[in-house]
Structures are given as C-alpha cells and as structure tokens.
Amino acid sequence: MPKRLTNLHFFPRIRREEGGVVQVVVDLCQIMASAGHQVVLSTCDATDVPSAWKSSQHNPSIKQLAKSSFLESRLSHEGIHQFEQLLDGVDVVHFHTPWELSNLQLAAVVRKHEVPYIVSVHGMLDDYCMRQKRLKKRAFLTLGGRRLFSRATTVHFTAAAEKEQASPWIPGDYLPVVQACALDLEPYKSLPGPGPALAAFPQLATPQQKILFLSRLHPKKGVELLLEAVALLRDQNKNVELLIAGPGEADYVSRLKQIGVQLGLQDSTHFLGMVRGEIKLSLYELADVFVLPTHQENFGLVLPEALACGTPVVTTRGTDIWRELAEAGAMIVDNRPSELADAIAELLDDDQLRVRLGAQGRKYVRNWLAEDKVLAGYEQMYRDTIRRAVTR
C-alpha cells in the first residue's frame, strides 16, 4: 500500500453558490496535498477553484471536464475520456455528492479500471432533503443512484447523525466511515477583531446587542423563524439588531425584507449581502450571538467558523453535527421562534455565560478540527478503502 496516495476527486461545480461543500472539498484537497499526497480535483465548472491549481505542475491540480451539450448534468464523450486519462496510477477516487448523473457515468469508468471509490453524501440523504422533490430523488436512486452506492468501496458521512438518516437509502456491502470535514483553521489563530466589519458596514456602530445570521439565504435555513424570534425579543424590550449576511435569490431576499417590515423590524435589521475573508471573521467577532435556525444542514461550516471566532452559537438539530456542537457549548433548540428567542435572550442577558461559551467553543473546534487529526482520519479512510478493495 503506497505511503503517498494519489487521489482523484470529482465535484461537479466549484462555484460559491454551491455553498459550504465547495470549501470542504477545496480544503480537503489542500491538506492532502500539503501532506505530500498527489491530488487531482476534476470538475465541470472551475469558477472558484484557486487559480494556482490550474497549472498542471501544481499539487493539487485541477482538471475541467467537458459537459454534454444536450444535458448539463452529464459529461460528453470527451469529458469521460478526459477523466479516464486521469486514472492511470490513481489509488482511490472520491466522488462528492450523489445527485449527479455525471457521477453515474464516471463510477462506471472507475469500476472498469478496478479503482476503488468513495462517495461522500454531504447531507443529501438527510430526512429533510429526502422529503424535497421526493419522486425525482426516488427515481434517481432506482435508475442508478443505488448502484453508485452499492458498488462503492466506502461511503463517507461527516457526522453520526448523517449516517443514521442516510443509511436506510444506501444498499450494498460498503465500508461506512464517519469523518468530520476539513476546515482551514489558520485564519482563526489571529482574529482581526470587530474593526474591519465596522469599517465595511459603519451603520453597525451602534450600542445595540447584535444577533448574526451568516449563510446562504434559502428557505431551509429558517431565516423567517429568526425574524419572528427577534420580534419576540423586541416585545420583551431587548435592544437588539439582526445582521443577515449571505447571498440569496433576489425574490427570496425581497420576501424576507417584507417580513421584516411586517414585523416592524426594518430599522433594526441589516441585510449585508455576501461577506468573505477578514470581514466575515470580523462580523463573527462583532456579534454577541450567532444563530442558524436551519431545517437541514450537513456540516454547516458557518457553525464551527463562529465557534472558532469565540462567538456563542444557537442552532437546531437540523444540522447533522448538532451533537458535536452541543459538546462545544452551542445551544441546541427546536426551530420555533419562541425557543430561539429564549436561547438568544439567555445569552444576551449573561455576559459571563457568553464569554465562557465563546472560549469553550473556540477550544473545542481547535481540537475537533485540528489539521493533523482531520488529515489522519482521511488518510485512514483512503488506505482502508484500498485495503478493502483488494480483499473484497
């Protein structure tokens, strides 16, 4: 078994709007390459891949595959041939997300070359997800999705709660592995403080306590529930502001703003749009509490990000890592406005509690997602996959 692994990843679209999975895949490829493994990331859309990766001499390297001109979710014959050429000398292939016709095409190629492969589910078989577009998803599983899993050597889950929900949908004699996502913790070692956020958004320089939501604006994230919770806090004479950061479709953002007007929150709610880098970290630090009242989330990178910034967290069991978050000191509640309001109020009313939980969360994340620990977990998964494929 090779000490240095050559691993080939396929993720269909490296674009910011795909959400946290993009960062997860990019960070994983980077830590594997930093440990000396040879990493190739193949995709159909490399919009947001680090530009240095586009050099064939770089490790990780990127290979963009040609899509079908008839159906965007499939690869063309040229794209399949491009992928097949990458397989020479590859020890293991790692597919990210199951709902892709291209994965079915490429899994057949990988099987032909007798290369073991892994499928990361990334929350897409969670109970909430499987209730959305039910017929379409069941049809996909029937027509090939189950074969993708049943012939996989390994299926990767990011948390035990995800494994519990996804396992009933996955047939076959596969190796189940629970391994947390990679998160680059380097930016969190020396935090910028609230200054950059206040410079970018001077309207936030107020004495009010600040509640932060930071994520893609989508109905599953529960932003409407948070608006209602903030209205309840206002009725309790809490002097708070709600900061809503993240991209979203214009119609949905407009609807959220209208809900804010109906609840009388227009003067205390700020829609900040997409934030990145130092300003994002600074916003976490500016906030008194971070709230993600999600209906469904897999790893939800914003949650460990907030904890790594020392910001107390309120979230729900809708995130697959809720058990780990609870150990980190996050408050886990049902996604109902009254419960959200109660948890937020408890934190806002107790400065010492906020400080204690902030320190607890920061320490927990540094240990839980330490690069050497995460790297060792993925290396073990890859080597166990190779070993299992030989003995199967």
Tab-separated table of C-alpha atoms in Angstrom:
chain	number	residue	atom	x	y	z
A	1	MET	CA	0.000	0.000	0.000
A	2	PRO	CA	1.532	3.352	-1.015
A	3	LYS	CA	2.727	5.729	1.700
A	4	ARG	CA	1.871	8.618	-0.612
A	5	LEU	CA	-1.583	8.345	-2.101
A	6	THR	CA	-2.677	9.571	-5.495
A	7	ASN	CA	-6.311	10.556	-5.008
A	8	LEU	CA	-8.697	11.843	-7.648
A	9	HIS	CA	-11.728	13.880	-6.559
A	10	PHE	CA	-14.784	14.700	-8.621
A	11	PHE	CA	-17.072	17.557	-7.655
A	12	PRO	CA	-19.296	18.838	-10.472
A	13	ARG	CA	-19.267	22.593	-9.853
A	14	ILE	CA	-16.678	24.566	-7.906
A	15	ARG	CA	-18.817	27.673	-7.516
A	16	ARG	CA	-19.551	29.750	-4.439
A	17	GLU	CA	-23.295	29.341	-4.803
A	18	GLU	CA	-22.898	25.622	-4.149
A	19	GLY	CA	-22.386	26.586	-0.514
A	20	GLY	CA	-20.073	25.100	2.092
A	21	VAL	CA	-19.376	21.895	0.147
A	22	VAL	CA	-17.082	23.891	-2.154
A	23	GLN	CA	-14.893	24.969	0.763
A	24	VAL	CA	-14.966	21.455	2.237
A	25	VAL	CA	-13.690	19.871	-0.985
A	26	VAL	CA	-11.068	22.556	-1.627
A	27	ASP	CA	-9.766	22.408	1.970
A	28	LEU	CA	-9.622	18.597	1.889
A	29	CYS	CA	-7.629	18.583	-1.357
A	30	GLN	CA	-5.263	21.182	0.081
A	31	ILE	CA	-4.489	19.346	3.335
A	32	MET	CA	-3.941	16.065	1.477
A	33	ALA	CA	-1.555	17.763	-0.949
A	34	SER	CA	0.244	19.536	1.917
A	35	ALA	CA	0.938	16.103	3.434
A	36	GLY	CA	2.690	15.035	0.226
A	37	HIS	CA	-0.129	13.129	-1.462
A	38	GLN	CA	-0.804	13.708	-5.155
A	39	VAL	CA	-4.284	15.227	-5.558
A	40	VAL	CA	-6.299	15.909	-8.703
A	41	LEU	CA	-9.649	17.706	-8.489
A	42	SER	CA	-11.840	17.169	-11.543
A	43	THR	CA	-14.929	19.253	-12.186
A	44	CYS	CA	-17.177	20.590	-14.933
A	45	ASP	CA	-17.037	24.174	-13.668
A	46	ALA	CA	-13.887	25.512	-12.020
A	47	THR	CA	-15.202	29.053	-11.463
A	48	ASP	CA	-13.954	29.423	-7.885
A	49	VAL	CA	-11.069	26.989	-7.772
A	50	PRO	CA	-7.802	28.609	-6.572
A	51	SER	CA	-6.137	29.971	-9.693
A	52	ALA	CA	-2.747	28.380	-8.881
A	53	TRP	CA	-4.318	24.934	-9.148
A	54	LYS	CA	-4.896	25.435	-12.865
A	55	SER	CA	-1.198	24.839	-13.500
A	56	SER	CA	-0.533	21.203	-14.396
A	57	GLN	CA	2.572	21.342	-12.169
A	58	HIS	CA	0.632	22.391	-9.083
A	59	ASN	CA	-0.461	19.992	-6.358
A	60	PRO	CA	-3.449	19.933	-6.021
A	61	SER	CA	-4.123	20.265	-9.733
A	62	ILE	CA	-7.450	20.863	-11.435
A	63	LYS	CA	-8.899	19.158	-14.497
A	64	GLN	CA	-12.023	20.643	-16.064
A	65	LEU	CA	-14.144	18.054	-17.866
A	66	ALA	CA	-16.284	18.730	-20.921
A	67	LYS	CA	-20.047	18.676	-20.303
A	68	SER	CA	-22.696	17.314	-22.604
A	69	SER	CA	-24.172	19.971	-24.895
A	70	PHE	CA	-27.585	18.318	-24.533
A	71	LEU	CA	-27.839	17.791	-20.763
A	72	GLU	CA	-25.741	19.911	-18.394
A	73	SER	CA	-25.678	17.330	-15.604
A	74	ARG	CA	-23.988	14.768	-17.868
A	75	LEU	CA	-20.493	14.643	-19.319
A	76	SER	CA	-19.788	14.491	-23.021
A	77	HIS	CA	-17.815	11.606	-24.535
A	78	GLU	CA	-14.810	13.926	-24.483
A	79	GLY	CA	-15.337	14.621	-20.775
A	80	ILE	CA	-15.490	10.919	-19.963
A	81	HIS	CA	-12.319	10.338	-21.984
A	82	GLN	CA	-10.596	13.203	-20.137
A	83	PHE	CA	-11.498	11.610	-16.810
A	84	GLU	CA	-10.410	8.145	-17.927
A	85	GLN	CA	-6.974	9.508	-18.824
A	86	LEU	CA	-6.572	10.708	-15.226
A	87	LEU	CA	-6.995	7.217	-13.753
A	88	ASP	CA	-3.559	5.881	-14.605
A	89	GLY	CA	-1.727	5.413	-11.306
A	90	VAL	CA	-4.622	6.646	-9.154
A	91	ASP	CA	-5.044	4.777	-5.854
A	92	VAL	CA	-8.554	5.945	-4.985
A	93	VAL	CA	-11.351	8.088	-6.472
A	94	HIS	CA	-13.548	10.261	-4.253
A	95	PHE	CA	-16.977	11.360	-5.513
A	96	HIS	CA	-18.660	14.280	-3.757
A	97	THR	CA	-22.491	14.496	-3.623
A	98	PRO	CA	-24.775	11.759	-5.020
A	99	TRP	CA	-27.355	13.689	-7.084
A	100	GLU	CA	-25.321	13.916	-10.283
A	101	LEU	CA	-25.797	11.963	-13.493
A	102	SER	CA	-22.115	12.549	-14.180
A	103	ASN	CA	-21.238	10.536	-11.063
A	104	LEU	CA	-23.040	7.534	-12.539
A	105	GLN	CA	-21.093	7.900	-15.779
A	106	LEU	CA	-17.734	8.224	-14.036
A	107	ALA	CA	-18.375	5.450	-11.491
A	108	ALA	CA	-18.808	3.033	-14.412
A	109	VAL	CA	-15.435	4.140	-15.814
A	110	VAL	CA	-13.760	3.751	-12.405
A	111	ARG	CA	-15.206	0.255	-11.969
A	112	LYS	CA	-13.931	-0.749	-15.422
A	113	HIS	CA	-10.429	0.260	-14.356
A	114	GLU	CA	-10.873	-1.526	-10.989
A	115	VAL	CA	-10.031	1.563	-8.957
A	116	PRO	CA	-11.771	1.723	-5.552
A	117	TYR	CA	-14.047	4.688	-4.987
A	118	ILE	CA	-15.652	6.608	-2.135
A	119	VAL	CA	-18.924	8.542	-2.164
A	120	SER	CA	-19.395	11.459	0.258
A	121	VAL	CA	-23.097	12.045	0.882
A	122	HIS	CA	-22.759	15.657	2.175
A	123	GLY	CA	-26.194	15.603	3.838
A	124	MET	CA	-28.114	14.944	0.649
A	125	LEU	CA	-29.847	11.847	2.038
A	126	ASP	CA	-30.964	13.562	5.257
A	127	ASP	CA	-34.639	13.186	6.165
A	128	TYR	CA	-35.447	16.804	5.284
A	129	CYS	CA	-33.705	16.536	1.902
A	130	MET	CA	-35.470	13.295	1.031
A	131	ARG	CA	-38.842	14.965	1.625
A	132	GLN	CA	-37.997	17.569	-1.022
A	133	LYS	CA	-38.597	16.542	-4.672
A	134	ARG	CA	-39.399	13.062	-3.406
A	135	LEU	CA	-40.411	11.462	-6.697
A	136	LYS	CA	-37.418	12.803	-8.589
A	137	LYS	CA	-34.953	11.555	-5.967
A	138	ARG	CA	-36.538	8.131	-5.679
A	139	ALA	CA	-36.478	7.806	-9.445
A	140	PHE	CA	-32.785	8.732	-9.498
A	141	LEU	CA	-31.981	6.128	-6.847
A	142	THR	CA	-33.949	3.475	-8.715
A	143	LEU	CA	-32.385	4.247	-12.088
A	144	GLY	CA	-28.762	4.252	-10.954
A	145	GLY	CA	-28.189	6.068	-7.695
A	146	ARG	CA	-28.364	2.924	-5.581
A	147	ARG	CA	-25.864	1.264	-7.906
A	148	LEU	CA	-23.461	4.165	-7.310
A	149	PHE	CA	-23.563	3.373	-3.585
A	150	SER	CA	-23.825	-0.409	-3.735
A	151	ARG	CA	-20.653	-0.665	-5.826
A	152	ALA	CA	-18.734	1.902	-3.792
A	153	THR	CA	-15.993	0.554	-1.579
A	154	THR	CA	-16.645	3.234	1.038
A	155	VAL	CA	-19.441	5.680	1.868
A	156	HIS	CA	-18.339	8.753	3.790
A	157	PHE	CA	-20.533	10.570	6.327
A	158	THR	CA	-19.473	13.769	8.060
A	159	ALA	CA	-21.332	13.017	11.310
A	160	ALA	CA	-23.085	10.165	13.107
A	161	ALA	CA	-26.441	11.929	12.725
A	162	GLU	CA	-25.978	11.955	8.960
A	163	LYS	CA	-25.137	8.241	8.906
A	164	GLU	CA	-28.304	7.448	10.878
A	165	GLN	CA	-30.516	9.278	8.373
A	166	ALA	CA	-28.757	8.211	5.180
A	167	SER	CA	-28.104	4.509	5.853
A	168	PRO	CA	-31.662	3.311	5.037
A	169	TRP	CA	-31.245	4.677	1.487
A	170	ILE	CA	-27.867	3.061	0.841
A	171	PRO	CA	-27.653	-0.615	-0.155
A	172	GLY	CA	-24.591	-2.767	-0.520
A	173	ASP	CA	-21.625	-4.109	1.374
A	174	TYR	CA	-19.757	-0.842	1.722
A	175	LEU	CA	-17.396	0.439	4.391
A	176	PRO	CA	-19.202	3.187	6.361
A	177	VAL	CA	-16.861	5.929	7.618
A	178	VAL	CA	-17.766	8.896	9.811
A	179	GLN	CA	-15.166	11.619	9.404
A	180	ALA	CA	-15.540	15.347	10.028
A	181	CYS	CA	-14.952	17.823	7.228
A	182	ALA	CA	-11.705	19.671	6.787
A	183	LEU	CA	-11.632	23.340	7.787
A	184	ASP	CA	-8.564	25.525	7.385
A	185	LEU	CA	-8.078	26.858	10.925
A	186	GLU	CA	-5.091	29.062	10.115
A	187	PRO	CA	-7.189	32.282	9.689
A	188	TYR	CA	-8.694	31.759	13.162
A	189	LYS	CA	-5.384	31.723	15.045
A	190	SER	CA	-5.095	35.521	14.956
A	191	LEU	CA	-8.508	37.144	14.620
A	192	PRO	CA	-8.999	40.681	13.229
A	193	GLY	CA	-11.431	41.993	15.863
A	194	PRO	CA	-14.662	43.890	15.038
A	195	GLY	CA	-12.831	46.767	13.265
A	196	PRO	CA	-12.912	45.515	9.652
A	197	ALA	CA	-16.646	44.747	9.888
A	198	LEU	CA	-17.404	48.190	11.283
A	199	ALA	CA	-15.292	49.783	8.555
A	200	ALA	CA	-17.177	47.848	5.889
A	201	PHE	CA	-20.582	48.448	7.494
A	202	PRO	CA	-20.426	51.717	9.501
A	203	GLN	CA	-24.191	51.519	10.142
A	204	LEU	CA	-23.403	48.741	12.650
A	205	ALA	CA	-21.526	51.073	15.003
A	206	THR	CA	-24.409	51.184	17.500
A	207	PRO	CA	-24.776	50.183	21.166
A	208	GLN	CA	-27.392	47.510	20.415
A	209	GLN	CA	-26.550	43.859	21.035
A	210	LYS	CA	-26.105	42.059	17.748
A	211	ILE	CA	-27.556	38.781	16.506
A	212	LEU	CA	-25.812	37.409	13.416
A	213	PHE	CA	-27.125	35.088	10.725
A	214	LEU	CA	-24.492	34.240	8.104
A	215	SER	CA	-25.241	31.691	5.416
A	216	ARG	CA	-26.835	31.326	2.017
A	217	LEU	CA	-30.336	32.805	2.159
A	218	HIS	CA	-32.641	29.879	1.412
A	219	PRO	CA	-35.975	28.725	2.891
A	220	LYS	CA	-34.351	25.700	4.537
A	221	LYS	CA	-32.141	27.982	6.644
A	222	GLY	CA	-35.071	29.219	8.762
A	223	VAL	CA	-34.444	32.961	8.415
A	224	GLU	CA	-38.181	33.654	8.720
A	225	LEU	CA	-38.160	31.928	12.110
A	226	LEU	CA	-35.270	34.096	13.231
A	227	LEU	CA	-37.103	37.262	12.190
A	228	GLU	CA	-40.084	36.149	14.285
A	229	ALA	CA	-37.778	35.351	17.216
A	230	VAL	CA	-36.232	38.829	17.030
A	231	ALA	CA	-39.732	40.329	17.034
A	232	LEU	CA	-40.424	38.407	20.259
A	233	LEU	CA	-37.206	39.767	21.768
A	234	ARG	CA	-38.234	43.304	20.829
A	235	ASP	CA	-41.560	42.732	22.559
A	236	GLN	CA	-39.535	41.815	25.659
A	237	ASN	CA	-37.797	45.212	25.371
A	238	LYS	CA	-34.487	43.709	24.259
A	239	ASN	CA	-32.372	46.309	22.474
A	240	VAL	CA	-31.070	44.154	19.624
A	241	GLU	CA	-30.099	44.343	15.971
A	242	LEU	CA	-30.272	41.490	13.474
A	243	LEU	CA	-27.436	41.178	10.965
A	244	ILE	CA	-28.263	38.969	7.974
A	245	ALA	CA	-25.217	38.178	5.843
A	246	GLY	CA	-25.133	35.937	2.802
A	247	PRO	CA	-26.190	35.674	-0.827
A	248	GLY	CA	-29.679	34.714	-1.971
A	249	GLU	CA	-32.073	34.921	-4.886
A	250	ALA	CA	-33.455	38.422	-5.268
A	251	ASP	CA	-37.111	37.385	-4.926
A	252	TYR	CA	-36.450	35.497	-1.706
A	253	VAL	CA	-34.378	38.304	-0.190
A	254	SER	CA	-37.179	40.730	-1.068
A	255	ARG	CA	-39.657	38.460	0.683
A	256	LEU	CA	-37.509	38.350	3.821
A	257	LYS	CA	-37.276	42.136	3.850
A	258	GLN	CA	-41.050	42.364	3.541
A	259	ILE	CA	-41.472	40.012	6.516
A	260	GLY	CA	-39.149	42.292	8.459
A	261	VAL	CA	-41.335	45.283	7.592
A	262	GLN	CA	-44.488	43.419	8.619
A	263	LEU	CA	-42.886	42.593	11.968
A	264	GLY	CA	-41.716	46.176	12.451
A	265	LEU	CA	-38.026	45.221	12.290
A	266	GLN	CA	-36.978	47.286	9.277
A	267	ASP	CA	-34.959	49.748	11.378
A	268	SER	CA	-33.119	47.062	13.328
A	269	THR	CA	-32.403	44.526	10.576
A	270	HIS	CA	-29.418	44.851	8.240
A	271	PHE	CA	-29.048	42.787	5.050
A	272	LEU	CA	-25.308	42.776	4.398
A	273	GLY	CA	-25.026	40.529	1.353
A	274	MET	CA	-22.111	38.192	0.692
A	275	VAL	CA	-19.131	38.555	3.035
A	276	ARG	CA	-15.785	36.813	2.809
A	277	GLY	CA	-12.349	36.664	4.323
A	278	GLU	CA	-11.360	39.062	7.086
A	279	ILE	CA	-14.700	40.886	7.070
A	280	LYS	CA	-16.549	37.623	7.645
A	281	LEU	CA	-14.373	36.731	10.638
A	282	SER	CA	-14.756	40.267	11.944
A	283	LEU	CA	-18.563	40.016	11.733
A	284	TYR	CA	-18.485	36.872	13.864
A	285	GLU	CA	-16.466	38.780	16.452
A	286	LEU	CA	-18.760	41.817	16.308
A	287	ALA	CA	-21.819	39.644	17.006
A	288	ASP	CA	-22.950	38.833	20.521
A	289	VAL	CA	-24.533	35.597	19.322
A	290	PHE	CA	-24.609	33.615	16.078
A	291	VAL	CA	-27.911	31.949	15.146
A	292	LEU	CA	-28.592	29.396	12.392
A	293	PRO	CA	-32.205	28.147	12.813
A	294	THR	CA	-31.818	25.654	9.988
A	295	HIS	CA	-34.257	22.922	8.959
A	296	GLN	CA	-31.388	20.950	7.413
A	297	GLU	CA	-27.645	21.343	7.300
A	298	ASN	CA	-24.921	18.792	6.828
A	299	PHE	CA	-21.672	20.050	8.318
A	300	GLY	CA	-22.706	23.700	8.235
A	301	LEU	CA	-19.236	25.260	8.136
A	302	VAL	CA	-20.534	28.586	9.460
A	303	LEU	CA	-21.206	26.885	12.789
A	304	PRO	CA	-17.612	25.779	13.552
A	305	GLU	CA	-16.447	29.069	11.985
A	306	ALA	CA	-18.485	31.060	14.514
A	307	LEU	CA	-17.225	28.897	17.378
A	308	ALA	CA	-13.633	29.293	16.166
A	309	CYS	CA	-14.154	33.064	16.427
A	310	GLY	CA	-15.341	32.718	20.031
A	311	THR	CA	-18.957	33.584	19.211
A	312	PRO	CA	-21.705	31.731	21.149
A	313	VAL	CA	-23.974	29.697	18.860
A	314	VAL	CA	-27.679	28.897	18.818
A	315	THR	CA	-28.809	26.296	16.278
A	316	THR	CA	-31.090	23.272	15.819
A	317	ARG	CA	-31.000	19.508	15.422
A	318	GLY	CA	-31.461	20.200	11.729
A	319	THR	CA	-27.669	20.241	11.434
A	320	ASP	CA	-26.007	16.838	11.305
A	321	ILE	CA	-23.219	17.953	13.666
A	322	TRP	CA	-25.591	19.089	16.425
A	323	ARG	CA	-24.138	16.588	18.918
A	324	GLU	CA	-20.602	17.869	18.368
A	325	LEU	CA	-21.851	21.461	18.567
A	326	ALA	CA	-23.573	20.723	21.883
A	327	GLU	CA	-20.262	19.414	23.258
A	328	ALA	CA	-18.691	22.680	22.073
A	329	GLY	CA	-21.200	24.660	24.133
A	330	ALA	CA	-23.686	25.598	21.422
A	331	MET	CA	-27.340	25.882	22.449
A	332	ILE	CA	-29.414	23.327	20.502
A	333	VAL	CA	-33.129	24.129	20.283
A	334	ASP	CA	-36.177	23.260	18.208
A	335	ASN	CA	-36.558	25.609	15.262
A	336	ARG	CA	-39.503	27.507	16.703
A	337	PRO	CA	-39.435	31.285	17.217
A	338	SER	CA	-40.171	31.055	20.943
A	339	GLU	CA	-37.341	28.585	21.622
A	340	LEU	CA	-34.919	30.596	19.519
A	341	ALA	CA	-35.880	33.780	21.363
A	342	ASP	CA	-35.455	32.134	24.780
A	343	ALA	CA	-31.976	30.812	23.955
A	344	ILE	CA	-30.838	34.116	22.457
A	345	ALA	CA	-32.200	36.038	25.460
A	346	GLU	CA	-30.363	33.746	27.884
A	347	LEU	CA	-27.083	34.529	26.151
A	348	LEU	CA	-27.690	38.251	25.740
A	349	ASP	CA	-28.624	38.616	29.422
A	350	ASP	CA	-25.486	36.942	30.764
A	351	ASP	CA	-22.107	38.422	29.768
A	352	GLN	CA	-20.176	35.799	31.717
A	353	LEU	CA	-22.051	32.959	30.029
A	354	ARG	CA	-21.247	34.388	26.597
A	355	VAL	CA	-17.567	34.689	27.450
A	356	ARG	CA	-17.425	31.158	28.886
A	357	LEU	CA	-19.223	29.532	25.960
A	358	GLY	CA	-17.186	31.542	23.473
A	359	ALA	CA	-13.936	30.273	24.984
A	360	GLN	CA	-15.306	26.715	25.205
A	361	GLY	CA	-16.338	26.702	21.540
A	362	ARG	CA	-13.029	28.107	20.341
A	363	LYS	CA	-11.050	25.490	22.260
A	364	TYR	CA	-13.315	22.647	21.122
A	365	VAL	CA	-13.009	23.488	17.418
A	366	ARG	CA	-9.212	23.778	17.614
A	367	ASN	CA	-9.108	20.190	18.899
A	368	TRP	CA	-12.003	18.664	16.913
A	369	LEU	CA	-10.902	20.011	13.520
A	370	ALA	CA	-7.148	20.177	14.087
A	371	GLU	CA	-5.495	19.673	10.706
A	372	ASP	CA	-3.312	16.759	11.800
A	373	LYS	CA	-6.312	14.934	13.262
A	374	VAL	CA	-8.516	15.521	10.204
A	375	LEU	CA	-5.680	14.582	7.852
A	376	ALA	CA	-5.059	11.331	9.737
A	377	GLY	CA	-8.765	10.497	9.513
A	378	TYR	CA	-8.901	10.938	5.750
A	379	GLU	CA	-5.618	9.111	5.198
A	380	GLN	CA	-7.003	6.198	7.208
A	381	MET	CA	-10.239	6.233	5.193
A	382	TYR	CA	-8.339	6.166	1.899
A	383	ARG	CA	-5.998	3.387	2.990
A	384	ASP	CA	-8.848	1.306	4.426
A	385	THR	CA	-10.682	1.760	1.132
A	386	ILE	CA	-7.702	0.494	-0.852
A	387	ARG	CA	-7.215	-2.432	1.527
A	388	ARG	CA	-10.910	-3.378	1.412
A	389	ALA	CA	-10.969	-3.264	-2.392
A	390	VAL	CA	-8.110	-5.775	-2.526
A	391	THR	CA	-9.810	-8.251	-0.179
A	392	ARG	CA	-13.398	-7.852	-1.444
